[in-house]
Tab-separated table of N, CA and C in Angstrom:
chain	number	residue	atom	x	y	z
A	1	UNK	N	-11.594	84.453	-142.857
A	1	UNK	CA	-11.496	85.894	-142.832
A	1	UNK	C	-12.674	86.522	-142.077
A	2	UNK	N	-13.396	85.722	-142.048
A	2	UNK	CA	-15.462	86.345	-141.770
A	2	UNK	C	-14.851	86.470	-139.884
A	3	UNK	N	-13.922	85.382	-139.592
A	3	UNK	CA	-13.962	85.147	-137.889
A	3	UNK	C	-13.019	86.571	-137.148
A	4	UNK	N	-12.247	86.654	-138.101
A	4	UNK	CA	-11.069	87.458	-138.149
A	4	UNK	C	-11.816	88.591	-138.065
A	5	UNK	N	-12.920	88.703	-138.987
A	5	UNK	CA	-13.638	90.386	-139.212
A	5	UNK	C	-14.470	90.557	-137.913
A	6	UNK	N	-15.055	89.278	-137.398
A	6	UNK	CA	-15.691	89.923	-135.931
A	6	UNK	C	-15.167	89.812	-135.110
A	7	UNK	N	-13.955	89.173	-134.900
A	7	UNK	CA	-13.265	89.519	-134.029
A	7	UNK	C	-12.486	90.726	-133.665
A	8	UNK	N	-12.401	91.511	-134.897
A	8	UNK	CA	-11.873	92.564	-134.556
A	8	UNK	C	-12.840	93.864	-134.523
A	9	UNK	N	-14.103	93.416	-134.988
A	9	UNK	CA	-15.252	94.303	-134.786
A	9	UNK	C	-15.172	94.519	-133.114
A	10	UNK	N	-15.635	93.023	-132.629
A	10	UNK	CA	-15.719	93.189	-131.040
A	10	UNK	C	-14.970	94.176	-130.482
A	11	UNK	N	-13.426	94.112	-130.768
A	11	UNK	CA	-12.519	94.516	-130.116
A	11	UNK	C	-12.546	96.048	-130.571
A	12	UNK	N	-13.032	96.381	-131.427
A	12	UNK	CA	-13.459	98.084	-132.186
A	12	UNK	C	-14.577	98.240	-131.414
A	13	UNK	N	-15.603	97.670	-130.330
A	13	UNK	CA	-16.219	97.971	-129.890
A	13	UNK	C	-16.254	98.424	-128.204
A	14	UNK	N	-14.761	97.130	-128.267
A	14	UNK	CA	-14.223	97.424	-126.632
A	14	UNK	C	-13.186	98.231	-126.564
A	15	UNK	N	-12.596	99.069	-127.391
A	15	UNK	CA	-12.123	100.427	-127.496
A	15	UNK	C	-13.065	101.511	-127.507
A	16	UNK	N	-13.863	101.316	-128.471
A	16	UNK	CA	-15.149	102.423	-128.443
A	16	UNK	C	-15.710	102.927	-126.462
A	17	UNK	N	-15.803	101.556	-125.912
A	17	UNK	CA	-16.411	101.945	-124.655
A	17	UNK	C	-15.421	102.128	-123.829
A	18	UNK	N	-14.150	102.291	-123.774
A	18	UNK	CA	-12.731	102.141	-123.217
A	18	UNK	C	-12.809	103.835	-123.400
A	19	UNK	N	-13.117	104.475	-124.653
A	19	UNK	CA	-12.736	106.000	-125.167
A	19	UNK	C	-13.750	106.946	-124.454
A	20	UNK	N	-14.990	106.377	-124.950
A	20	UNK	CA	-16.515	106.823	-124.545
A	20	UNK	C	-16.848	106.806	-123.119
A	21	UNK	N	-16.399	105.746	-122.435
A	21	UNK	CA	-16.604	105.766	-120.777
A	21	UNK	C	-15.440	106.625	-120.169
A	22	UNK	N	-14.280	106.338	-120.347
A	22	UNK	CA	-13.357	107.074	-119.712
A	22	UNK	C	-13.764	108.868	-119.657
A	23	UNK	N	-14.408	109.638	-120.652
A	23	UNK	CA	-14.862	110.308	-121.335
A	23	UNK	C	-15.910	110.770	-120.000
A	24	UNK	N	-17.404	109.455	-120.141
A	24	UNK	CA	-18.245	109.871	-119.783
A	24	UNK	C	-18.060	110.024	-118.063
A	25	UNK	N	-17.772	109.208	-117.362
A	25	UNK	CA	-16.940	109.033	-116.139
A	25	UNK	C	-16.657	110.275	-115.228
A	26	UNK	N	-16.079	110.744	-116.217
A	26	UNK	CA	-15.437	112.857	-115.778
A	26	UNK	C	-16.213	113.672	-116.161
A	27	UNK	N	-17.342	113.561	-116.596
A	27	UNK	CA	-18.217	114.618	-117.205
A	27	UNK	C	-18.047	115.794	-116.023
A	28	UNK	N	-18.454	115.799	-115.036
A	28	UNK	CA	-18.669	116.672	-113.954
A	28	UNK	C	-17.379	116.973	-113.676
A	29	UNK	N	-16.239	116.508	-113.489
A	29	UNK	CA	-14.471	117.158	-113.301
A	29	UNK	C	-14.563	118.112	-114.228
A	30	UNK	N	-14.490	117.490	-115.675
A	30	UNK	CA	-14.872	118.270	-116.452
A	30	UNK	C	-14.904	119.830	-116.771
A	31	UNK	N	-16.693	119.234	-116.619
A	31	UNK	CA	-17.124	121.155	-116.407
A	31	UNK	C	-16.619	121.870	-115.224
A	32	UNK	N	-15.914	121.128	-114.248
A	32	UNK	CA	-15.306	121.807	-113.004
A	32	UNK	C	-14.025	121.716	-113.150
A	33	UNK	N	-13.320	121.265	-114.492
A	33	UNK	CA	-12.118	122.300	-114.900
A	33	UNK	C	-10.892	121.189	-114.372
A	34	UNK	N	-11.590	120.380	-113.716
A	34	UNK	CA	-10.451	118.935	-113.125
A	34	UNK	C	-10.301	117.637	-114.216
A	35	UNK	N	-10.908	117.798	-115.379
A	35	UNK	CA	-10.632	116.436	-116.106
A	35	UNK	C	-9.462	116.207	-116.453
A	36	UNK	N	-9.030	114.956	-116.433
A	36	UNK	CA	-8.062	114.395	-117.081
A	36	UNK	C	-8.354	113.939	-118.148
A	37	UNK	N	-6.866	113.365	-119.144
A	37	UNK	CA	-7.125	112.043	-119.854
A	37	UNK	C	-7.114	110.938	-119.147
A	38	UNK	N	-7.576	109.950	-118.909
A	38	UNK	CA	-7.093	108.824	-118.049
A	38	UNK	C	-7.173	107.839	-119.209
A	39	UNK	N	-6.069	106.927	-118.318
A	39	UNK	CA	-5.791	105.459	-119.177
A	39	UNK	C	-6.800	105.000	-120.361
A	40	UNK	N	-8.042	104.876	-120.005
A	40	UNK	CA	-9.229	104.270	-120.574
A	40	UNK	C	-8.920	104.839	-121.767
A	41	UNK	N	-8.793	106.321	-121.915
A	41	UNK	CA	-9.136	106.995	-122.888
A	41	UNK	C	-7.915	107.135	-124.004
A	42	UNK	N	-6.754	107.028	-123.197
A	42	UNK	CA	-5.569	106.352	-124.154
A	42	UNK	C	-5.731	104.866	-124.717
A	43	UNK	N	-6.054	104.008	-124.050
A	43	UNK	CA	-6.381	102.540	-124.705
A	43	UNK	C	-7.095	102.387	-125.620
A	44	UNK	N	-8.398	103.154	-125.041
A	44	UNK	CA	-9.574	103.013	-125.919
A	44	UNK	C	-9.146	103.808	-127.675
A	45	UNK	N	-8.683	104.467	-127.864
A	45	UNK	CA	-8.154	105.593	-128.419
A	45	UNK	C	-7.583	104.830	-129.860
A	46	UNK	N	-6.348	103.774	-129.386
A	46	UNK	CA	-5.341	102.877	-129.902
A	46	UNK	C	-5.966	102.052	-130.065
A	47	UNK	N	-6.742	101.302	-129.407
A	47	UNK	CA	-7.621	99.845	-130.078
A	47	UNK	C	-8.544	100.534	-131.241
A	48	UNK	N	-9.145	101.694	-131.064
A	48	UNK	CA	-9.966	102.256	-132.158
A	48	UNK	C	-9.441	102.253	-133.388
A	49	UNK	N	-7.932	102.823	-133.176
A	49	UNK	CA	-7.449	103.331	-134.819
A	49	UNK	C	-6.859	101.806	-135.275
A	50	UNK	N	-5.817	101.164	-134.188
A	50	UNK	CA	-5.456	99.895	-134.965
A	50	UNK	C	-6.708	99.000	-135.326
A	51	UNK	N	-7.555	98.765	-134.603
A	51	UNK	CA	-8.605	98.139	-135.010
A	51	UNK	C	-9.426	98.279	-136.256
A	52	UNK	N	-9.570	99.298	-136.744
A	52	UNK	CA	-10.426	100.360	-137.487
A	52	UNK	C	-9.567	99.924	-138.662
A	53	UNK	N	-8.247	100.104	-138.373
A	53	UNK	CA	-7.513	99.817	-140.012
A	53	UNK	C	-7.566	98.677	-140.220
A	54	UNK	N	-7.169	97.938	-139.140
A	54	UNK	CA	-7.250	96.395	-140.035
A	54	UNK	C	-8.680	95.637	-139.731
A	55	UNK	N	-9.930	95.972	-139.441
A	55	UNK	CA	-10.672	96.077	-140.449
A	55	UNK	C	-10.573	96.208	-141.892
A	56	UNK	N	-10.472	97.454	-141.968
A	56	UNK	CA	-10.443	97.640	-143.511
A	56	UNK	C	-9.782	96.912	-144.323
A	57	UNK	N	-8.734	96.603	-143.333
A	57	UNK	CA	-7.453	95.610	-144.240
A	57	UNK	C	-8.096	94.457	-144.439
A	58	UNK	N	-8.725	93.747	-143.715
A	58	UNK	CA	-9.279	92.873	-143.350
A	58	UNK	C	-10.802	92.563	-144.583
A	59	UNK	N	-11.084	93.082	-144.684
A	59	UNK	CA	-12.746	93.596	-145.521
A	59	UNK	C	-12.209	93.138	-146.905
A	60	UNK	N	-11.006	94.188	-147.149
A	60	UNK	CA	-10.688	94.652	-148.597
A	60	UNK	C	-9.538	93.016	-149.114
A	61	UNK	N	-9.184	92.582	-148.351
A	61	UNK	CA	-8.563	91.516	-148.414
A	61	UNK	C	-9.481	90.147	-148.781
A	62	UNK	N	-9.915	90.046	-147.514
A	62	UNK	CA	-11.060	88.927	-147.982
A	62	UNK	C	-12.099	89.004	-148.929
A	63	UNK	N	-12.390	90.279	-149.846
A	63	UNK	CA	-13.212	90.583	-150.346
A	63	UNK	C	-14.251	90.428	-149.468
A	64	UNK	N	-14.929	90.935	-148.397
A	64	UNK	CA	-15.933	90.296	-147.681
A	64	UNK	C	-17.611	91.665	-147.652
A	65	UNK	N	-17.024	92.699	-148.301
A	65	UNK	CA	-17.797	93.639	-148.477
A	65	UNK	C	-17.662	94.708	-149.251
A	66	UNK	N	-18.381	95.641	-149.413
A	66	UNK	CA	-17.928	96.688	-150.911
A	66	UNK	C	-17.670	98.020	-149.713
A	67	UNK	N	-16.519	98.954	-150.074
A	67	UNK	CA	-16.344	99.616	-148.760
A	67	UNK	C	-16.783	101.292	-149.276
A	68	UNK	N	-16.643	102.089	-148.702
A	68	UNK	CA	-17.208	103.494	-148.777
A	68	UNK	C	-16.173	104.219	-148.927
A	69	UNK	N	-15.187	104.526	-149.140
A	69	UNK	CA	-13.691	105.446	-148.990
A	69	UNK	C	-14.257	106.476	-148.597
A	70	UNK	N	-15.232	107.404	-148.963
A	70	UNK	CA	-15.261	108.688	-148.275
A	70	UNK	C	-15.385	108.478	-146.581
A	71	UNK	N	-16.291	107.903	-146.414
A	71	UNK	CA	-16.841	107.615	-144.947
A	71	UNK	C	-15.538	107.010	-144.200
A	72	UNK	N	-14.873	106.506	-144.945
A	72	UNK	CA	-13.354	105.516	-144.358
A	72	UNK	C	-12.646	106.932	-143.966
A	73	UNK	N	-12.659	107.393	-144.891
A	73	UNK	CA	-11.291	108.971	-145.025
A	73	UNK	C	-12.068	109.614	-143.697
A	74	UNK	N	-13.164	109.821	-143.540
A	74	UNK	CA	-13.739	111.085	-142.606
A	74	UNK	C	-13.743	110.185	-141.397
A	75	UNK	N	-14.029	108.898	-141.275
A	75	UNK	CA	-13.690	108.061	-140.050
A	75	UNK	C	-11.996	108.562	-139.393
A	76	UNK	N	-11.189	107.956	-140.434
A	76	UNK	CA	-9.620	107.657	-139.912
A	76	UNK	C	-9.495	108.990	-139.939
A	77	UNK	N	-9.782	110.249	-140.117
A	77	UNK	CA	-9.352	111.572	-139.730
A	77	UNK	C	-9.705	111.883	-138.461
A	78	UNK	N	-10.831	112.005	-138.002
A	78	UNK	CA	-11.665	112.072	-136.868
A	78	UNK	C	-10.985	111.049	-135.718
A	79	UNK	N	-10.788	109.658	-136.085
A	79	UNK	CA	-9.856	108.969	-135.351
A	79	UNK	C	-8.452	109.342	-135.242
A	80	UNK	N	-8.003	109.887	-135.844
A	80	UNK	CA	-6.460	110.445	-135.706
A	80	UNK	C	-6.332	111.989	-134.958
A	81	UNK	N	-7.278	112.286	-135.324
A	81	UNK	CA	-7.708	113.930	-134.210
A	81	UNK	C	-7.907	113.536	-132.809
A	82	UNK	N	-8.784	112.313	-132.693
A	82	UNK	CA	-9.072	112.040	-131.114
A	82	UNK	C	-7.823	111.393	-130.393
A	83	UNK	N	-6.949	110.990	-131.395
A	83	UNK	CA	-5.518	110.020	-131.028
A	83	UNK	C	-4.898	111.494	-130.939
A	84	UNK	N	-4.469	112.534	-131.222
A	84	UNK	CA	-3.122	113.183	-131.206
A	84	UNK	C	-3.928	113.886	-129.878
A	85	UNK	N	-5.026	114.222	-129.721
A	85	UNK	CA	-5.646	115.096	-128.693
A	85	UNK	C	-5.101	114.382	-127.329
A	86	UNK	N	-5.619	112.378	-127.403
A	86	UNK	CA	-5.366	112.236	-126.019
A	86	UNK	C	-3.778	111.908	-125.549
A	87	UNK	N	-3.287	111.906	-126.952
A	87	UNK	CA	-2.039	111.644	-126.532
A	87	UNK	C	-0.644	113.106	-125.899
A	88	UNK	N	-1.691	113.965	-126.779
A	88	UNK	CA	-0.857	115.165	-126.215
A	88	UNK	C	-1.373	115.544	-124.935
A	89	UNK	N	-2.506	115.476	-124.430
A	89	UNK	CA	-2.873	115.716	-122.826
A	89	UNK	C	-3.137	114.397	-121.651
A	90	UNK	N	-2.455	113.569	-122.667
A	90	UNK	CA	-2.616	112.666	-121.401
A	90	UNK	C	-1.704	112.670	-120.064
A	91	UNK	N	-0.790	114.040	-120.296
A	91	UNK	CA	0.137	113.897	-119.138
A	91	UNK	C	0.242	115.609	-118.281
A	92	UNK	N	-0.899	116.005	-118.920
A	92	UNK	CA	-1.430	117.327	-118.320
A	92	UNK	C	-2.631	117.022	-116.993
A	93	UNK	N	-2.201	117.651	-116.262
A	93	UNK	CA	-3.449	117.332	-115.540
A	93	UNK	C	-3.704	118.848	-114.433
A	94	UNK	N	-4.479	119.847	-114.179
A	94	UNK	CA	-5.854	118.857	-115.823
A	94	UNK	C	-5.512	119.138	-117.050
A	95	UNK	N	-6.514	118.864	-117.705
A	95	UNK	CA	-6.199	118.521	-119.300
A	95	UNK	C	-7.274	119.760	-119.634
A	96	UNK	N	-6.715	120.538	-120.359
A	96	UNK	CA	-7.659	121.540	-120.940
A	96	UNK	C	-9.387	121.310	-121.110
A	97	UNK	N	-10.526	121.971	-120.696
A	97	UNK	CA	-11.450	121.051	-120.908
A	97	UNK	C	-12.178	120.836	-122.579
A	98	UNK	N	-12.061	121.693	-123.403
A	98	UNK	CA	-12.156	122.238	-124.384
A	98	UNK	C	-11.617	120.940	-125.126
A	99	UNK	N	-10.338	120.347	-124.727
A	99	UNK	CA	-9.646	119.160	-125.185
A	99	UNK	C	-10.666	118.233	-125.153
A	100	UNK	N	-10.940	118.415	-124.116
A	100	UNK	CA	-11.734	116.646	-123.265
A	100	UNK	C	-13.264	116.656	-124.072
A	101	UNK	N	-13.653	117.574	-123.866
A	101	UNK	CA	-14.919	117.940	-124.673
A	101	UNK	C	-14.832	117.826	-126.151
A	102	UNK	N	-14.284	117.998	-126.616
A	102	UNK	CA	-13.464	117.845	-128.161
A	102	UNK	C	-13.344	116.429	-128.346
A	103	UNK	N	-12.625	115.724	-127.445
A	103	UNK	CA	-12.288	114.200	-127.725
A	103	UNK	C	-13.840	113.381	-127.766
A	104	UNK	N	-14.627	113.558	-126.750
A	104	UNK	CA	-16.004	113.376	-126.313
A	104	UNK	C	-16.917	113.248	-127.593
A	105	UNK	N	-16.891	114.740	-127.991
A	105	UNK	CA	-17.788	115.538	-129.022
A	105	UNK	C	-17.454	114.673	-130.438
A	106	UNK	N	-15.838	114.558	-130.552
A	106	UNK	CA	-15.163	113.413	-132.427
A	106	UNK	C	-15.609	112.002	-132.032
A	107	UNK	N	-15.770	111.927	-130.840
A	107	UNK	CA	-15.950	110.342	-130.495
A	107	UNK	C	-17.640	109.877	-130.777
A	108	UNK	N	-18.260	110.933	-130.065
A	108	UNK	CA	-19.763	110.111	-130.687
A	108	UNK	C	-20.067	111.051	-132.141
A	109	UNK	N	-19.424	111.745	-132.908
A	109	UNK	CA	-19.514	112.141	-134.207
A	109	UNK	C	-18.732	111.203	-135.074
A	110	UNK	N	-18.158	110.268	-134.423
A	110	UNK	CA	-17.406	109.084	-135.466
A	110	UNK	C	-18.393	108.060	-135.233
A	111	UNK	N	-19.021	107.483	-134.179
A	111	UNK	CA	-20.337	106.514	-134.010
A	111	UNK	C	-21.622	107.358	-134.849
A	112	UNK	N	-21.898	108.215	-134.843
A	112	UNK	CA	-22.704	108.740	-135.952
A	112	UNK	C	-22.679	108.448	-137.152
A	113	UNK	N	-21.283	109.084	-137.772
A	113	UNK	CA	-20.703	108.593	-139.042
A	113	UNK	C	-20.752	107.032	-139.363
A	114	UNK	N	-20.827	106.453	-138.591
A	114	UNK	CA	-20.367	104.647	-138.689
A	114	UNK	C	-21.864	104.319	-138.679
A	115	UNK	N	-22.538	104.998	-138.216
A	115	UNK	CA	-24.129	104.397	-137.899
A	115	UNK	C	-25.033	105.029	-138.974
A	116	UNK	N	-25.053	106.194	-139.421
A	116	UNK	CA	-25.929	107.075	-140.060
A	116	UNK	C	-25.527	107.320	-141.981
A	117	UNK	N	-24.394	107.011	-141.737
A	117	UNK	CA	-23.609	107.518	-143.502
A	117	UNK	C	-23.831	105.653	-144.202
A	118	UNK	N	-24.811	105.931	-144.851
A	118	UNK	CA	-25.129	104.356	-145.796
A	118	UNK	C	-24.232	104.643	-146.748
């Protein structure tokens, strides 16, 4: 179960930079009103949330750690906000920037949460 859990850590990490780069990439379109969603940021998006759950599934199964439910609940919300955002503008172009900035802004406020909430 322990191989299973970093393996899917990794892969929660290569979504993270899939969401976060696609993101950082357009900064300047962006503020000049041309950003898109692009691919990255749909992939990255979907490896986050499936990943993210089965983790948990994963944790709570193997018994392999004692888990936090609040921090879980405010994670998978924040992840489901950044999922309906890129999925509803991923075929706008451009994509509202307010959106993009929004997706940006839940994305390193969920690496906060994951890093900072003991």
């Amino acid at each position: 179960m322990e191989i299973l859990r970093t393996i899917l850590l990794i892969l929660h990490f290569i979504g993270l930079a899939s969401l976060l780069g696609g993101f950082l990439v357009q900064v300047k379109a962006i503020g000049a009103g041309r950003g898109t969603v692009v691919p990255a940021m749909v992939h990255g998006a979907l490896t986050q949330l499936v990943t993210g759950l089965l983790l948990v599934a994963t944790i709570q199964i193997g018994d392999l750690d004692e888990l936090n439910n609040a921090k879980l609940a405010v994670k998978l919300v924040v992840a489901i906000v950044i999922t309906v955002l890129v999925f509803v503008y991923r075929r706008k172009a451009p994509a509202p920037s307010w959106a993009l900035w929004s997706i940006g802004a839940l994305t390193v406020a969920n690496i906060a949460v994951a890093v900072a909430w003991r």
